PDB file of C-alpha atoms in Angstrom:
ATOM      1  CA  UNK A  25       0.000   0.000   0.000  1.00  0.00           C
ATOM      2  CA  UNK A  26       1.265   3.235  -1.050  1.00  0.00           C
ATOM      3  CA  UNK A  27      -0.333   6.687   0.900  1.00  0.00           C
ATOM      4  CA  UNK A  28       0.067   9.741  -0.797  1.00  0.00           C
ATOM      5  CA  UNK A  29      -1.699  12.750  -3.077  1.00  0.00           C
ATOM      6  CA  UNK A  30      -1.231  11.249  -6.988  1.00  0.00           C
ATOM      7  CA  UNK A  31      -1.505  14.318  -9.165  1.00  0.00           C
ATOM      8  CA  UNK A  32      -4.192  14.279 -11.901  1.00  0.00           C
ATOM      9  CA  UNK A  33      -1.290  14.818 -14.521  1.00  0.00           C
ATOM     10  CA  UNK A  34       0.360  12.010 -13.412  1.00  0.00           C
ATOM     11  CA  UNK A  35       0.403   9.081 -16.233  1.00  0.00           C
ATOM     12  CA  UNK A  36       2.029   6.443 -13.943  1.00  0.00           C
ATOM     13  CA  UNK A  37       1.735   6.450  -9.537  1.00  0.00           C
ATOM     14  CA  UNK A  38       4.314   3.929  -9.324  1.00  0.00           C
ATOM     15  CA  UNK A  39       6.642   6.265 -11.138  1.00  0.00           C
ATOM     16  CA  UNK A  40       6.478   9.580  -9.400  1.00  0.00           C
ATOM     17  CA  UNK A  41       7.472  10.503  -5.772  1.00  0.00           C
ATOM     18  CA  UNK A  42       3.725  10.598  -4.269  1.00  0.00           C
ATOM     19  CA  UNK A  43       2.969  14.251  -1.796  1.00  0.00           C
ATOM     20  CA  UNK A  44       1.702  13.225   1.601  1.00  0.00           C
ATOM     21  CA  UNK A  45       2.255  16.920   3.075  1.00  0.00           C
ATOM     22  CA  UNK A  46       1.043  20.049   2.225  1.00  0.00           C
ATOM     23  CA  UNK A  47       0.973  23.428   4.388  1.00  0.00           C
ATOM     24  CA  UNK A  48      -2.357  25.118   4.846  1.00  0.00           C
ATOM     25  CA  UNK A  49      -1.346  28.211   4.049  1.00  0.00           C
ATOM     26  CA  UNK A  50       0.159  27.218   0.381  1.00  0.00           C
ATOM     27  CA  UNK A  51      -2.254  24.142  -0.586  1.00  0.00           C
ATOM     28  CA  UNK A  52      -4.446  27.064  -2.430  1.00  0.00           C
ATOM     29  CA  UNK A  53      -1.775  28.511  -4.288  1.00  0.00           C
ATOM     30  CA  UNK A  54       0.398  25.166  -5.199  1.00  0.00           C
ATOM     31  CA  UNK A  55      -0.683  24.374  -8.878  1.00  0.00           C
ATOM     32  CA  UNK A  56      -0.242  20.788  -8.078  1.00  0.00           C
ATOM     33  CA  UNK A  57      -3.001  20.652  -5.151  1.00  0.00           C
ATOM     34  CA  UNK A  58      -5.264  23.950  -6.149  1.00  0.00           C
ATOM     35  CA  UNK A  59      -7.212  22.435  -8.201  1.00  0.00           C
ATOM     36  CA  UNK A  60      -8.100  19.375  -5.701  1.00  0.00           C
ATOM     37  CA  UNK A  61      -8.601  21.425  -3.090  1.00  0.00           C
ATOM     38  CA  UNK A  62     -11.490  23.273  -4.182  1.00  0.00           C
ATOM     39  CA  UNK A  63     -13.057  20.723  -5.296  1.00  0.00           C
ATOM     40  CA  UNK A  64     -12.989  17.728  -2.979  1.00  0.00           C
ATOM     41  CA  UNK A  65     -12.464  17.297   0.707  1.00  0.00           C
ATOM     42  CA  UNK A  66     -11.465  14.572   3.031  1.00  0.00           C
ATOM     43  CA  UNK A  67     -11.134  13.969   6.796  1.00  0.00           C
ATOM     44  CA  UNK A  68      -9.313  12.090   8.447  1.00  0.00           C
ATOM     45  CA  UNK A  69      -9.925  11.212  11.969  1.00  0.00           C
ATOM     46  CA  UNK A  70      -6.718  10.922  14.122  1.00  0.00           C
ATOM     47  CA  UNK A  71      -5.504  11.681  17.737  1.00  0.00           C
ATOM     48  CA  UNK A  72      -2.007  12.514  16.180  1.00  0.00           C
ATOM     49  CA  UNK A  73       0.815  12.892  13.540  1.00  0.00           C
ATOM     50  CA  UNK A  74       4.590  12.860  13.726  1.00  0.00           C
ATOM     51  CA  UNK A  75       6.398  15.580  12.673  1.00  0.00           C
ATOM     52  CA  UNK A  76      10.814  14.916  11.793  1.00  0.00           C
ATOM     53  CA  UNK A  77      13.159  16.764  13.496  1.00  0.00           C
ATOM     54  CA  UNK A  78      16.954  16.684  12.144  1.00  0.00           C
ATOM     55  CA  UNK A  79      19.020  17.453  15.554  1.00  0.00           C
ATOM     56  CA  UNK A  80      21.389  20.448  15.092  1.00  0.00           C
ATOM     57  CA  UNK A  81      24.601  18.411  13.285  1.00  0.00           C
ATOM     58  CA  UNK A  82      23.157  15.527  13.611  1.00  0.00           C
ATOM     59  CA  UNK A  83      22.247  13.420  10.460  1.00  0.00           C
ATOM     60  CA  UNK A  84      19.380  11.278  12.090  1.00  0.00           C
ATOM     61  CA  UNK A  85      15.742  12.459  12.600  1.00  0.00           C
ATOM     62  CA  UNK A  86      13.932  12.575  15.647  1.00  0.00           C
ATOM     63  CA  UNK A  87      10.486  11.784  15.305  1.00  0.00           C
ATOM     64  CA  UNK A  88       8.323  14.263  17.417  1.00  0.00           C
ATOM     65  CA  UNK A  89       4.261  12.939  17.824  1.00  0.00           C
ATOM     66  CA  UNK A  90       1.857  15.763  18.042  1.00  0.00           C
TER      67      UNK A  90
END
C-alpha cells in the first residue's frame, strides 16, 4: 500500500514521488493541489501525527508525535 496525493497529470503512480504533506497556508496557491482542493475534501480522523526533526549536526531524525 502506497499513501500519498497522486496528481491528476500524473500518467504512472508507481513512477512519481507521491505528496503526503502540504501546508495550509500554500495548498491554495500550489498548482499541483489547487485544483483538488477546491473541489474535494477529506477527513481524516486521528488523535495525532509525527512531525521529523533533524538534531542540530546531527544526520538522524527525531520523530516528534503531536
Amino acid at each position: 500500500m502506497r499513501w500519498g496525493f497522486i496528481p491528476k497529470w500524473a500518467s504512472d503512480s508507481k513512477k512519481i514521488h507521491l505528496f503526503n504533506n502540504v501546508r495550509a497556508e500554500t495548498v491554495a496557491t500550489k498548482p499541483i493541489f489547487k485544483k483538488a482542493f477546491r473541489t474535494h475534501r477529506c477527513i481524516i480522523p486521528a488523535t495525532g501525527f509525527y512531525e521529523w526533526k533533524r538534531s542540530s549536526g546531527d544526520q538522524n531524525e527525531q520523530p516528534y508525535y503531536i
